[in-house]
mmCIF file of C-alpha atoms and ligand atoms in Angstrom:
data_model
loop_
_atom_site.group_PDB
_atom_site.id
_atom_site.type_symbol
_atom_site.label_atom_id
_atom_site.label_comp_id
_atom_site.label_asym_id
_atom_site.label_seq_id
_atom_site.Cartn_x
_atom_site.Cartn_y
_atom_site.Cartn_z
ATOM 1 C CA UNK A 1 99.929 -78.662 -87.923
ATOM 2 C CA UNK A 2 100.029 -80.205 -91.494
ATOM 3 C CA UNK A 3 99.005 -83.801 -91.850
ATOM 4 C CA UNK A 4 101.790 -85.482 -93.988
ATOM 5 C CA UNK A 5 102.150 -89.075 -95.014
ATOM 6 C CA UNK A 6 105.620 -90.607 -95.983
ATOM 7 C CA UNK A 7 105.931 -94.128 -96.967
ATOM 8 C CA UNK A 8 107.637 -96.517 -99.365
ATOM 9 C CA UNK A 9 108.911 -99.718 -100.546
ATOM 10 C CA UNK A 10 112.155 -101.161 -101.538
ATOM 11 C CA UNK A 11 112.846 -101.835 -105.152
ATOM 12 C CA UNK A 12 113.980 -105.445 -104.511
ATOM 13 C CA UNK A 13 110.926 -106.908 -106.603
ATOM 14 C CA UNK A 14 107.392 -106.262 -107.877
ATOM 15 C CA UNK A 15 105.033 -105.608 -105.137
ATOM 16 C CA UNK A 16 102.832 -108.140 -103.920
ATOM 17 C CA UNK A 17 99.417 -108.669 -102.125
ATOM 18 C CA UNK A 18 101.020 -108.384 -99.013
ATOM 19 C CA UNK A 19 102.199 -104.824 -100.000
ATOM 20 C CA UNK A 20 98.767 -104.370 -100.949
ATOM 21 C CA UNK A 21 96.594 -104.992 -97.978
ATOM 22 C CA UNK A 22 99.311 -103.861 -95.520
ATOM 23 C CA UNK A 23 99.873 -100.516 -97.214
ATOM 24 C CA UNK A 24 99.209 -99.754 -100.799
ATOM 25 C CA UNK A 25 95.317 -100.089 -100.372
ATOM 26 C CA UNK A 26 95.382 -97.607 -97.487
ATOM 27 C CA UNK A 27 97.637 -95.096 -99.056
ATOM 28 C CA UNK A 28 95.284 -94.911 -102.281
ATOM 29 C CA UNK A 29 92.128 -94.446 -99.973
ATOM 30 C CA UNK A 30 93.872 -91.753 -97.832
ATOM 31 C CA UNK A 31 95.035 -90.211 -101.018
ATOM 32 C CA UNK A 32 91.564 -89.951 -102.403
ATOM 33 C CA UNK A 33 89.923 -89.072 -99.314
ATOM 34 C CA UNK A 34 91.827 -85.895 -99.284
ATOM 35 C CA UNK A 35 92.456 -85.565 -95.675
ATOM 36 C CA UNK A 36 96.091 -85.336 -95.895
ATOM 37 C CA UNK A 37 98.073 -81.981 -96.944
ATOM 38 C CA UNK A 38 100.840 -83.918 -98.660
ATOM 39 C CA UNK A 39 101.656 -87.498 -99.439
ATOM 40 C CA UNK A 40 105.137 -88.615 -100.319
ATOM 41 C CA UNK A 41 105.926 -92.209 -101.638
ATOM 42 C CA UNK A 42 109.536 -93.198 -101.806
ATOM 43 C CA UNK A 43 111.090 -95.810 -103.683
ATOM 44 C CA UNK A 44 113.752 -96.837 -100.973
ATOM 45 C CA UNK A 45 116.730 -97.663 -103.368
ATOM 46 C CA UNK A 46 119.485 -96.720 -101.145
ATOM 47 C CA UNK A 47 117.984 -98.948 -98.343
ATOM 48 C CA UNK A 48 117.533 -101.732 -100.602
ATOM 49 C CA UNK A 49 121.414 -101.351 -101.531
ATOM 50 C CA UNK A 50 122.201 -102.069 -97.841
ATOM 51 C CA UNK A 51 121.581 -105.703 -98.314
ATOM 52 C CA UNK A 52 121.695 -105.923 -102.219
ATOM 53 C CA UNK A 53 124.973 -103.823 -102.642
ATOM 54 C CA UNK A 54 126.478 -106.614 -104.747
ATOM 55 C CA UNK A 55 123.594 -106.610 -107.078
ATOM 56 C CA UNK A 56 122.688 -103.069 -108.222
ATOM 57 C CA UNK A 57 121.167 -104.015 -111.313
ATOM 58 C CA UNK A 58 118.354 -105.689 -109.357
ATOM 59 C CA UNK A 59 117.591 -102.451 -107.621
ATOM 60 C CA UNK A 60 117.907 -100.443 -110.842
ATOM 61 C CA UNK A 61 115.366 -102.815 -112.828
ATOM 62 C CA UNK A 62 113.112 -102.637 -109.888
ATOM 63 C CA UNK A 63 112.410 -99.155 -109.627
ATOM 64 C CA UNK A 64 110.575 -99.072 -112.762
ATOM 65 C CA UNK A 65 108.636 -102.274 -111.587
ATOM 66 C CA UNK A 66 107.630 -100.579 -108.242
ATOM 67 C CA UNK A 67 106.719 -97.229 -110.004
ATOM 68 C CA UNK A 68 104.297 -99.251 -112.193
ATOM 69 C CA UNK A 69 102.893 -101.066 -109.543
ATOM 70 C CA UNK A 70 102.061 -97.872 -107.595
ATOM 71 C CA UNK A 71 100.563 -96.159 -110.624
ATOM 72 C CA UNK A 72 98.704 -99.476 -111.345
ATOM 73 C CA UNK A 73 96.978 -99.468 -107.846
ATOM 74 C CA UNK A 74 95.858 -95.866 -108.291
ATOM 75 C CA UNK A 75 98.411 -93.521 -106.709
ATOM 76 C CA UNK A 76 98.260 -90.557 -108.557
ATOM 77 C CA UNK A 77 101.226 -88.669 -109.389
ATOM 78 C CA UNK A 78 99.609 -85.198 -109.203
ATOM 79 C CA UNK A 79 98.447 -85.520 -105.682
ATOM 80 C CA UNK A 80 101.104 -87.877 -104.311
ATOM 81 C CA UNK A 81 104.709 -87.193 -104.871
ATOM 82 C CA UNK A 82 106.464 -90.260 -105.935
ATOM 83 C CA UNK A 83 110.214 -90.110 -105.685
ATOM 84 C CA UNK A 84 113.513 -92.173 -105.417
ATOM 85 C CA UNK A 85 115.439 -92.174 -102.442
ATOM 86 C CA UNK A 86 118.945 -92.070 -103.947
ATOM 87 C CA UNK A 87 118.222 -88.909 -105.802
ATOM 88 C CA UNK A 88 117.672 -86.944 -102.486
ATOM 89 C CA UNK A 89 121.473 -86.437 -101.150
ATOM 90 C CA UNK A 90 119.788 -84.388 -98.171
ATOM 91 C CA UNK A 91 118.670 -87.555 -96.982
ATOM 92 C CA UNK A 92 122.065 -89.024 -96.641
ATOM 93 C CA UNK A 93 123.199 -85.871 -94.890
ATOM 94 C CA UNK A 94 120.550 -86.200 -92.429
ATOM 95 C CA UNK A 95 121.296 -89.839 -91.676
ATOM 96 C CA UNK A 96 124.941 -88.990 -90.715
ATOM 97 C CA UNK A 97 123.981 -86.492 -88.235
ATOM 98 C CA UNK A 98 121.214 -88.691 -86.709
ATOM 99 C CA UNK A 99 123.941 -91.554 -86.173
ATOM 100 C CA UNK A 100 125.262 -89.544 -83.479
ATOM 101 C CA UNK A 101 121.923 -90.018 -81.564
ATOM 102 C CA UNK A 102 121.947 -93.632 -81.609
ATOM 103 C CA UNK A 103 123.706 -96.665 -80.320
ATOM 104 C CA UNK A 104 125.105 -99.726 -81.761
ATOM 105 C CA UNK A 105 123.457 -101.716 -79.092
ATOM 106 C CA UNK A 106 119.923 -99.843 -79.711
ATOM 107 C CA UNK A 107 120.153 -100.864 -83.541
ATOM 108 C CA UNK A 108 121.032 -104.574 -82.449
ATOM 109 C CA UNK A 109 118.121 -104.825 -80.313
ATOM 110 C CA UNK A 110 115.536 -103.686 -83.047
ATOM 111 C CA UNK A 111 113.424 -106.509 -83.568
ATOM 112 C CA UNK A 112 113.033 -106.002 -87.319
ATOM 113 C CA UNK A 113 116.742 -105.811 -87.934
ATOM 114 C CA UNK A 114 117.432 -108.695 -85.513
ATOM 115 C CA UNK A 115 115.097 -110.969 -87.786
ATOM 116 C CA UNK A 116 116.401 -109.465 -90.863
ATOM 117 C CA UNK A 117 119.785 -110.251 -89.984
ATOM 118 C CA UNK A 118 119.001 -113.827 -89.405
ATOM 119 C CA UNK A 119 117.259 -114.137 -92.514
ATOM 120 C CA UNK A 120 120.161 -112.514 -94.680
ATOM 121 C CA UNK A 121 122.703 -114.710 -92.586
ATOM 122 C CA UNK A 122 124.405 -111.386 -91.839
ATOM 123 C CA UNK A 123 125.098 -112.696 -88.112
ATOM 124 C CA UNK A 124 128.506 -113.228 -88.494
ATOM 125 C CA UNK A 125 129.409 -109.982 -90.313
ATOM 126 C CA UNK A 126 126.666 -107.276 -90.623
ATOM 127 C CA UNK A 127 127.606 -104.517 -93.001
ATOM 128 C CA UNK A 128 127.165 -101.211 -91.223
ATOM 129 C CA UNK A 129 125.189 -99.662 -93.928
ATOM 130 C CA UNK A 130 122.515 -102.446 -93.134
ATOM 131 C CA UNK A 131 122.713 -102.047 -89.455
ATOM 132 C CA UNK A 132 122.183 -98.377 -89.803
ATOM 133 C CA UNK A 133 119.220 -98.557 -92.228
ATOM 134 C CA UNK A 134 116.688 -97.738 -89.308
ATOM 135 C CA UNK A 135 118.540 -94.638 -89.034
ATOM 136 C CA UNK A 136 118.166 -93.637 -92.736
ATOM 137 C CA UNK A 137 114.534 -94.315 -92.486
ATOM 138 C CA UNK A 138 114.229 -91.966 -89.686
ATOM 139 C CA UNK A 139 115.895 -89.442 -91.993
ATOM 140 C CA UNK A 140 113.418 -90.381 -94.603
ATOM 141 C CA UNK A 141 110.345 -89.837 -92.423
ATOM 142 C CA UNK A 142 111.590 -86.674 -90.780
ATOM 143 C CA UNK A 143 112.972 -84.847 -93.783
ATOM 144 C CA UNK A 144 109.276 -84.538 -94.962
ATOM 145 C CA UNK A 145 108.196 -83.747 -91.287
ATOM 146 C CA UNK A 146 105.588 -86.781 -91.787
ATOM 147 C CA UNK A 147 102.858 -87.185 -89.214
ATOM 148 C CA UNK A 148 101.660 -90.586 -90.506
ATOM 149 C CA UNK A 149 103.435 -93.470 -91.907
ATOM 150 C CA UNK A 150 101.129 -96.285 -93.193
ATOM 151 C CA UNK A 151 102.883 -99.610 -92.875
ATOM 152 C CA UNK A 152 102.543 -103.112 -92.240
ATOM 153 C CA UNK A 153 103.239 -104.019 -88.490
ATOM 154 C CA UNK A 154 106.710 -105.548 -89.353
ATOM 155 C CA UNK A 155 107.778 -101.655 -89.491
ATOM 156 C CA UNK A 156 106.575 -100.621 -86.051
ATOM 157 C CA UNK A 157 110.048 -101.021 -84.501
ATOM 158 C CA UNK A 158 111.262 -98.578 -87.281
ATOM 159 C CA UNK A 159 108.965 -95.759 -86.480
ATOM 160 C CA UNK A 160 109.657 -96.191 -82.604
ATOM 161 C CA UNK A 161 113.268 -95.718 -83.447
ATOM 162 C CA UNK A 162 112.608 -92.691 -85.555
ATOM 163 C CA UNK A 163 110.342 -91.310 -82.487
ATOM 164 C CA UNK A 164 113.414 -91.638 -80.199
ATOM 165 C CA UNK A 165 115.698 -89.872 -82.736
ATOM 166 C CA UNK A 166 113.129 -86.965 -83.005
ATOM 167 C CA UNK A 167 112.897 -86.719 -79.305
ATOM 168 C CA UNK A 168 116.723 -86.769 -78.790
ATOM 169 C CA UNK A 169 117.276 -84.252 -81.564
ATOM 170 C CA UNK A 170 114.672 -81.690 -80.531
ATOM 171 C CA UNK A 171 115.853 -81.936 -76.726
ATOM 172 C CA UNK A 172 119.625 -81.564 -77.394
ATOM 173 C CA UNK A 173 119.443 -78.960 -80.161
ATOM 174 C CA UNK A 174 116.094 -77.213 -80.759
ATOM 175 C CA UNK A 175 112.636 -78.108 -81.359
ATOM 176 C CA UNK A 176 112.839 -78.897 -85.236
ATOM 177 C CA UNK A 177 111.464 -82.343 -85.988
ATOM 178 C CA UNK A 178 108.214 -83.933 -85.916
ATOM 179 C CA UNK A 179 107.343 -87.246 -84.367
ATOM 180 C CA UNK A 180 105.599 -89.512 -86.686
ATOM 181 C CA UNK A 181 102.744 -92.036 -86.035
ATOM 182 C CA UNK A 182 102.465 -95.411 -87.619
ATOM 183 C CA UNK A 183 99.078 -96.293 -89.265
ATOM 184 C CA UNK A 184 98.552 -99.847 -89.268
ATOM 185 C CA UNK A 185 95.919 -101.766 -91.021
ATOM 186 C CA UNK A 186 92.724 -102.068 -89.165
ATOM 187 C CA UNK A 187 92.372 -105.769 -90.226
ATOM 188 C CA UNK A 188 94.571 -108.168 -88.320
ATOM 189 C CA UNK A 189 95.047 -110.327 -91.282
ATOM 190 C CA UNK A 190 96.585 -107.328 -93.320
ATOM 191 C CA UNK A 191 99.067 -106.240 -90.700
ATOM 192 C CA UNK A 192 101.479 -109.194 -91.992
ATOM 193 C CA UNK A 193 100.014 -111.383 -94.807
ATOM 194 C CA UNK A 194 101.558 -114.642 -94.688
ATOM 195 C CA UNK A 195 103.418 -116.194 -97.645
ATOM 196 C CA UNK A 196 101.429 -118.805 -99.861
ATOM 197 C CA UNK A 197 103.955 -121.465 -98.365
ATOM 198 C CA UNK A 198 102.420 -120.602 -94.958
ATOM 199 C CA UNK A 199 105.507 -118.774 -93.820
ATOM 200 C CA UNK A 200 104.984 -115.909 -91.381
ATOM 201 C CA UNK A 201 105.302 -113.050 -93.914
ATOM 202 C CA UNK A 202 104.816 -112.767 -97.643
ATOM 203 C CA UNK A 203 108.056 -111.389 -98.891
ATOM 204 C CA UNK A 204 109.722 -110.764 -101.926
ATOM 205 C CA UNK A 205 112.926 -112.146 -100.432
ATOM 206 C CA UNK A 206 111.475 -115.461 -99.544
ATOM 207 C CA UNK A 207 109.838 -116.165 -102.989
ATOM 208 C CA UNK A 208 106.301 -116.842 -101.590
ATOM 209 C CA UNK A 209 104.231 -114.084 -103.142
ATOM 210 C CA UNK A 210 101.362 -113.629 -105.218
ATOM 211 C CA UNK A 211 102.365 -110.356 -107.219
ATOM 212 C CA UNK A 212 100.011 -107.656 -108.297
ATOM 213 C CA UNK A 213 101.283 -108.172 -111.952
ATOM 214 C CA UNK A 214 100.838 -112.033 -112.043
ATOM 215 C CA UNK A 215 98.531 -113.222 -114.895
ATOM 216 C CA UNK A 216 95.369 -114.900 -114.064
ATOM 217 C CA UNK A 217 96.617 -118.430 -114.812
ATOM 218 C CA UNK A 218 99.657 -117.915 -112.291
ATOM 219 C CA UNK A 219 97.495 -116.479 -109.666
ATOM 220 C CA UNK A 220 95.181 -119.516 -109.903
ATOM 221 C CA UNK A 221 98.141 -121.900 -109.863
ATOM 222 C CA UNK A 222 99.613 -120.350 -106.906
ATOM 223 C CA UNK A 223 96.556 -120.272 -105.018
ATOM 224 C CA UNK A 224 95.605 -124.006 -106.007
ATOM 225 C CA UNK A 225 99.121 -125.083 -104.563
ATOM 226 C CA UNK A 226 98.843 -122.974 -101.585
ATOM 227 C CA UNK A 227 99.733 -124.284 -97.999
ATOM 228 C CA UNK A 228 96.633 -125.201 -95.900
ATOM 229 C CA UNK A 229 95.969 -127.372 -92.880
ATOM 230 C CA UNK A 230 98.292 -130.469 -93.327
ATOM 231 C CA UNK A 231 96.009 -132.161 -91.043
ATOM 232 C CA UNK A 232 92.773 -131.745 -93.318
ATOM 233 C CA UNK A 233 93.680 -134.708 -95.409
ATOM 234 C CA UNK A 234 90.134 -136.044 -96.443
ATOM 235 C CA UNK A 235 87.260 -133.636 -97.098
ATOM 236 C CA UNK A 236 85.339 -134.721 -94.124
ATOM 237 C CA UNK A 237 88.226 -134.171 -91.745
ATOM 238 C CA UNK A 238 87.805 -131.238 -89.358
ATOM 239 C CA UNK A 239 90.179 -128.368 -90.604
ATOM 240 C CA UNK A 240 92.140 -125.682 -88.686
ATOM 241 C CA UNK A 241 91.758 -122.012 -89.413
ATOM 242 C CA UNK A 242 94.824 -120.841 -87.414
ATOM 243 C CA UNK A 243 98.003 -120.677 -89.438
ATOM 244 C CA UNK A 244 95.863 -121.692 -92.466
ATOM 245 C CA UNK A 245 96.773 -118.874 -95.062
ATOM 246 C CA UNK A 246 94.112 -119.451 -97.172
ATOM 247 C CA UNK A 247 91.633 -118.320 -94.479
ATOM 248 C CA UNK A 248 93.962 -115.450 -93.685
ATOM 249 C CA UNK A 249 93.682 -114.289 -97.400
ATOM 250 C CA UNK A 250 90.123 -114.367 -97.255
ATOM 251 C CA UNK A 251 89.983 -112.262 -93.996
ATOM 252 C CA UNK A 252 92.087 -109.631 -95.951
ATOM 253 C CA UNK A 253 90.398 -109.639 -99.232
ATOM 254 C CA UNK A 254 86.604 -110.996 -98.929
ATOM 255 C CA UNK A 255 83.553 -108.957 -98.576
ATOM 256 C CA UNK A 256 79.857 -109.684 -98.317
ATOM 257 C CA UNK A 257 79.321 -109.375 -101.953
ATOM 258 C CA UNK A 258 81.746 -111.950 -102.905
ATOM 259 C CA UNK A 259 79.596 -114.475 -101.170
ATOM 260 C CA UNK A 260 76.555 -113.249 -103.098
ATOM 261 C CA UNK A 261 78.334 -113.595 -106.317
ATOM 262 C CA UNK A 262 80.742 -116.548 -105.587
ATOM 263 C CA UNK A 263 79.468 -118.816 -102.785
ATOM 264 C CA UNK A 264 75.890 -117.950 -102.171
ATOM 265 C CA UNK A 265 75.256 -121.043 -99.954
ATOM 266 C CA UNK A 266 77.126 -119.205 -97.245
ATOM 267 C CA UNK A 267 75.992 -115.916 -95.760
ATOM 268 C CA UNK A 268 79.606 -114.892 -94.551
ATOM 269 C CA UNK A 269 83.219 -115.947 -93.585
ATOM 270 C CA UNK A 270 82.199 -117.160 -90.224
ATOM 271 C CA UNK A 271 79.813 -119.571 -91.598
ATOM 272 C CA UNK A 272 82.417 -120.788 -93.862
ATOM 273 C CA UNK A 273 85.100 -121.231 -91.197
ATOM 274 C CA UNK A 274 82.751 -123.121 -88.836
ATOM 275 C CA UNK A 275 81.912 -125.547 -91.873
ATOM 276 C CA UNK A 276 85.625 -126.048 -92.467
ATOM 277 C CA UNK A 277 86.167 -126.499 -88.843
ATOM 278 C CA UNK A 278 83.429 -128.994 -88.596
ATOM 279 C CA UNK A 279 84.797 -130.987 -91.402
ATOM 280 C CA UNK A 280 82.995 -131.683 -95.038
ATOM 281 C CA UNK A 281 84.502 -128.767 -96.657
ATOM 282 C CA UNK A 282 87.454 -129.299 -99.086
ATOM 283 C CA UNK A 283 90.435 -126.991 -99.742
ATOM 284 C CA UNK A 284 89.645 -126.902 -103.583
ATOM 285 C CA UNK A 285 86.370 -125.243 -102.911
ATOM 286 C CA UNK A 286 87.756 -122.619 -100.582
ATOM 287 C CA UNK A 287 90.944 -122.159 -102.883
ATOM 288 C CA UNK A 288 88.399 -121.478 -105.730
ATOM 289 C CA UNK A 289 86.594 -118.900 -103.883
ATOM 290 C CA UNK A 290 89.857 -117.105 -102.896
ATOM 291 C CA UNK A 291 90.959 -117.333 -106.732
ATOM 292 C CA UNK A 292 87.497 -115.523 -107.834
ATOM 293 C CA UNK A 293 88.042 -112.863 -105.198
ATOM 294 C CA UNK A 294 91.601 -112.071 -106.109
ATOM 295 C CA UNK A 295 91.137 -112.462 -109.729
ATOM 296 C CA UNK A 296 88.292 -109.688 -109.382
ATOM 297 C CA UNK A 297 90.453 -107.530 -107.273
ATOM 298 C CA UNK A 298 93.649 -107.859 -109.344
ATOM 299 C CA UNK A 299 92.325 -107.461 -112.649
ATOM 300 C CA UNK A 300 91.741 -103.546 -112.706
ATOM 301 C CA UNK A 301 95.244 -103.365 -111.174
ATOM 302 C CA UNK A 302 96.846 -105.342 -114.077
ATOM 303 C CA UNK A 303 95.009 -103.627 -116.882
ATOM 304 C CA UNK A 304 96.054 -100.193 -115.369
ATOM 305 C CA UNK A 305 99.638 -101.511 -115.329
ATOM 306 C CA UNK A 306 99.414 -102.450 -118.951
ATOM 307 C CA UNK A 307 98.256 -98.837 -119.855
ATOM 308 C CA UNK A 308 101.292 -97.397 -118.214
ATOM 309 C CA UNK A 309 103.660 -100.084 -119.554
ATOM 310 C CA UNK A 310 102.955 -98.749 -123.068
ATOM 311 C CA UNK A 311 104.517 -95.420 -122.141
ATOM 312 C CA UNK A 312 107.639 -96.274 -119.877
ATOM 313 C CA UNK A 313 109.459 -92.817 -120.691
ATOM 314 C CA UNK A 314 106.435 -91.092 -119.083
ATOM 315 C CA UNK A 315 106.912 -92.946 -115.848
ATOM 316 C CA UNK A 316 110.426 -91.917 -115.812
ATOM 317 C CA UNK A 317 109.246 -88.315 -116.138
ATOM 318 C CA UNK A 318 106.964 -88.679 -112.995
ATOM 319 C CA UNK A 319 109.956 -90.129 -111.032
ATOM 320 C CA UNK A 320 112.135 -87.369 -112.204
ATOM 321 C CA UNK A 321 109.680 -84.622 -111.340
ATOM 322 C CA UNK A 322 108.704 -86.147 -108.034
ATOM 323 C CA UNK A 323 112.416 -86.398 -107.013
ATOM 324 C CA UNK A 324 112.730 -82.956 -107.790
ATOM 325 C CA UNK A 325 109.809 -81.820 -105.805
ATOM 326 C CA UNK A 326 110.790 -84.027 -102.861
ATOM 327 C CA UNK A 327 114.473 -82.723 -102.984
ATOM 328 C CA UNK A 328 113.323 -78.958 -102.349
ATOM 329 C CA UNK A 329 111.279 -80.176 -99.321
ATOM 330 C CA UNK A 330 114.184 -82.150 -97.909
ATOM 331 C CA UNK A 331 116.667 -79.343 -98.328
ATOM 332 C CA UNK A 332 114.385 -76.933 -96.409
ATOM 333 C CA UNK A 333 114.372 -79.654 -93.404
ATOM 334 C CA UNK A 334 118.253 -80.113 -93.751
ATOM 335 C CA UNK A 335 118.732 -76.358 -93.565
ATOM 336 C CA UNK A 336 116.544 -76.251 -90.415
ATOM 337 C CA UNK A 337 118.384 -79.322 -89.002
ATOM 338 C CA UNK A 338 121.910 -77.252 -89.524
ATOM 339 C CA UNK A 339 120.525 -74.335 -88.156
ATOM 340 C CA UNK A 340 119.518 -76.168 -84.941
ATOM 341 C CA UNK A 341 122.963 -78.135 -84.830
ATOM 342 C CA UNK A 342 124.945 -74.810 -85.198
ATOM 343 C CA UNK A 343 126.635 -75.904 -88.457
ATOM 344 C CA UNK A 344 125.159 -72.981 -90.463
ATOM 345 C CA UNK A 345 128.491 -71.069 -90.626
ATOM 346 C CA UNK A 346 127.992 -69.178 -93.613
ATOM 347 C CA UNK A 347 124.365 -68.233 -93.187
ATOM 348 C CA UNK A 348 124.419 -67.122 -89.702
ATOM 349 C CA UNK A 349 125.698 -63.326 -89.816
ATOM 350 C CA UNK A 350 125.689 -63.170 -86.063
ATOM 351 C CA UNK A 351 128.652 -65.909 -86.022
ATOM 352 C CA UNK A 352 130.656 -63.576 -88.115
ATOM 353 C CA UNK A 353 129.885 -60.537 -86.445
ATOM 354 C CA UNK A 354 130.722 -62.051 -83.018
ATOM 355 C CA UNK A 355 134.137 -63.753 -84.372
ATOM 356 C CA UNK A 356 135.045 -60.306 -85.649
ATOM 357 C CA UNK A 357 134.335 -58.536 -82.548
ATOM 358 C CA UNK A 358 136.381 -61.205 -80.581
ATOM 359 C CA UNK A 359 139.317 -60.641 -82.777
ATOM 360 C CA UNK A 360 139.266 -56.912 -82.551
ATOM 361 C CA UNK A 361 139.258 -57.000 -78.822
ATOM 362 C CA UNK A 362 142.283 -58.962 -78.596
HETATM 363 P P1 ATP B 401 112.159 -107.253 -98.837
HETATM 364 O O1 ATP B 401 111.967 -108.605 -98.597
HETATM 365 O O2 ATP B 401 113.103 -106.674 -99.840
HETATM 366 O O3 ATP B 401 112.286 -106.752 -97.656
HETATM 367 P P2 ATP B 401 109.128 -106.910 -98.505
HETATM 368 O O4 ATP B 401 108.441 -107.878 -99.294
HETATM 369 O O5 ATP B 401 109.373 -107.043 -97.166
HETATM 370 O O6 ATP B 401 110.571 -106.819 -99.446
HETATM 371 P P3 ATP B 401 109.296 -104.028 -98.210
HETATM 372 O O7 ATP B 401 109.509 -103.212 -99.252
HETATM 373 O O8 ATP B 401 110.424 -104.357 -97.300
HETATM 374 O O9 ATP B 401 108.642 -105.451 -98.790
HETATM 375 O O10 ATP B 401 108.125 -103.409 -97.317
HETATM 376 C C1 ATP B 401 107.142 -102.427 -98.028
HETATM 377 C C2 ATP B 401 105.977 -102.188 -97.191
HETATM 378 O O11 ATP B 401 105.182 -103.083 -97.082
HETATM 379 C C3 ATP B 401 105.983 -101.760 -95.502
HETATM 380 O O12 ATP B 401 105.311 -101.081 -95.004
HETATM 381 C C4 ATP B 401 105.805 -103.292 -95.094
HETATM 382 O O13 ATP B 401 105.361 -103.232 -93.640
HETATM 383 C C5 ATP B 401 104.553 -103.694 -96.039
HETATM 384 N N1 ATP B 401 104.702 -105.260 -96.044
HETATM 385 C C6 ATP B 401 105.642 -105.997 -96.663
HETATM 386 N N2 ATP B 401 105.458 -107.482 -96.650
HETATM 387 C C7 ATP B 401 103.988 -107.405 -95.891
HETATM 388 C C8 ATP B 401 102.972 -108.479 -95.759
HETATM 389 N N3 ATP B 401 103.312 -109.639 -96.068
HETATM 390 N N4 ATP B 401 101.973 -107.971 -95.180
HETATM 391 C C9 ATP B 401 101.565 -106.794 -94.925
HETATM 392 N N5 ATP B 401 102.404 -105.737 -95.235
HETATM 393 C C10 ATP B 401 103.568 -105.904 -95.603
HETATM 394 MG MG1 MG B 402 111.064 -105.710 -96.027
#
């Protein structure tokens, strides 16, 4: 069986360091390693419209921002097919057929949907499209027969929902779809990077992000005003690591060489943590260390983005070519799905033959 990746992002804002450690960094590694037969990267505009239907301009503008961020982190359109969800109508058609396989109660139980409904104040009246977005995600994944979906841990319930749909479809109709596996970051801190405000998740919608495209000055300001341990008031006070996003970011980004370069008086993160917990280590010092690391990591990304920004029409050409390529694959799967569901009336010679003979007997 081929090894195929599908993953993507909603064009609701520029991409941030949470996306980077949760998924983007992994995608680029997998792409460059060459272990996968095909890689599809989707800009999920149709999904973004399920909760931004009244703000289509936001979605429209952010398609380019997300595409620039992709190219900036090193996704290579010659290897990875980058496409726009809404340009593949086959995905909508698949969604419609999969809707028969899922109950409303099951969607309402989905923990990610539940928390997002709360976040968006949709409790009183949930748009049907929003409630159904896990089904559309199943269509996206299965259309490309993806075996692997690299995501942050907020997406696990979505992958589980997809697997259920696949099993049900294959059991009722015919073995057609492939059950995907989620591929989580191997480092706990990267599964769900917290926001700079200490909230559980860095998220475009919460405005608590360090964006990949932020200027060095902005990055520095955001880090210096980050939430830390509220009980760590004076330098000599013992500090807490749990729930302290500065340490979570260090877990996600820091390597041994960073200590050699920027903080040689410590061997590693464990030593730094121990000193903070003992007391005597100020927040400004660890924030400066984090700033050095993030500046180093984000600089090449920002510079590459600036290069692509010089030729925007080339970026749209990449998206158009990718969408055309993706559409061919999705159309092939849709045709298999329709065969399995027996709704292939005009391609099925046997159907016509049988109906003619039924009628000639009468
Ligand atoms: P929105 O607020 O519009 O939902 P978002 O910031 O949650 O935006 P998505 O486009 O929903 O971003 O997520 C894209 C991918 O990035 C998913 O795989 C998700 O798991 C991952 N991801 C998003 N935020 C984080 C985070 N803070 N830490 C780790 N991974 C994340
Ligand atoms: Mg999200």
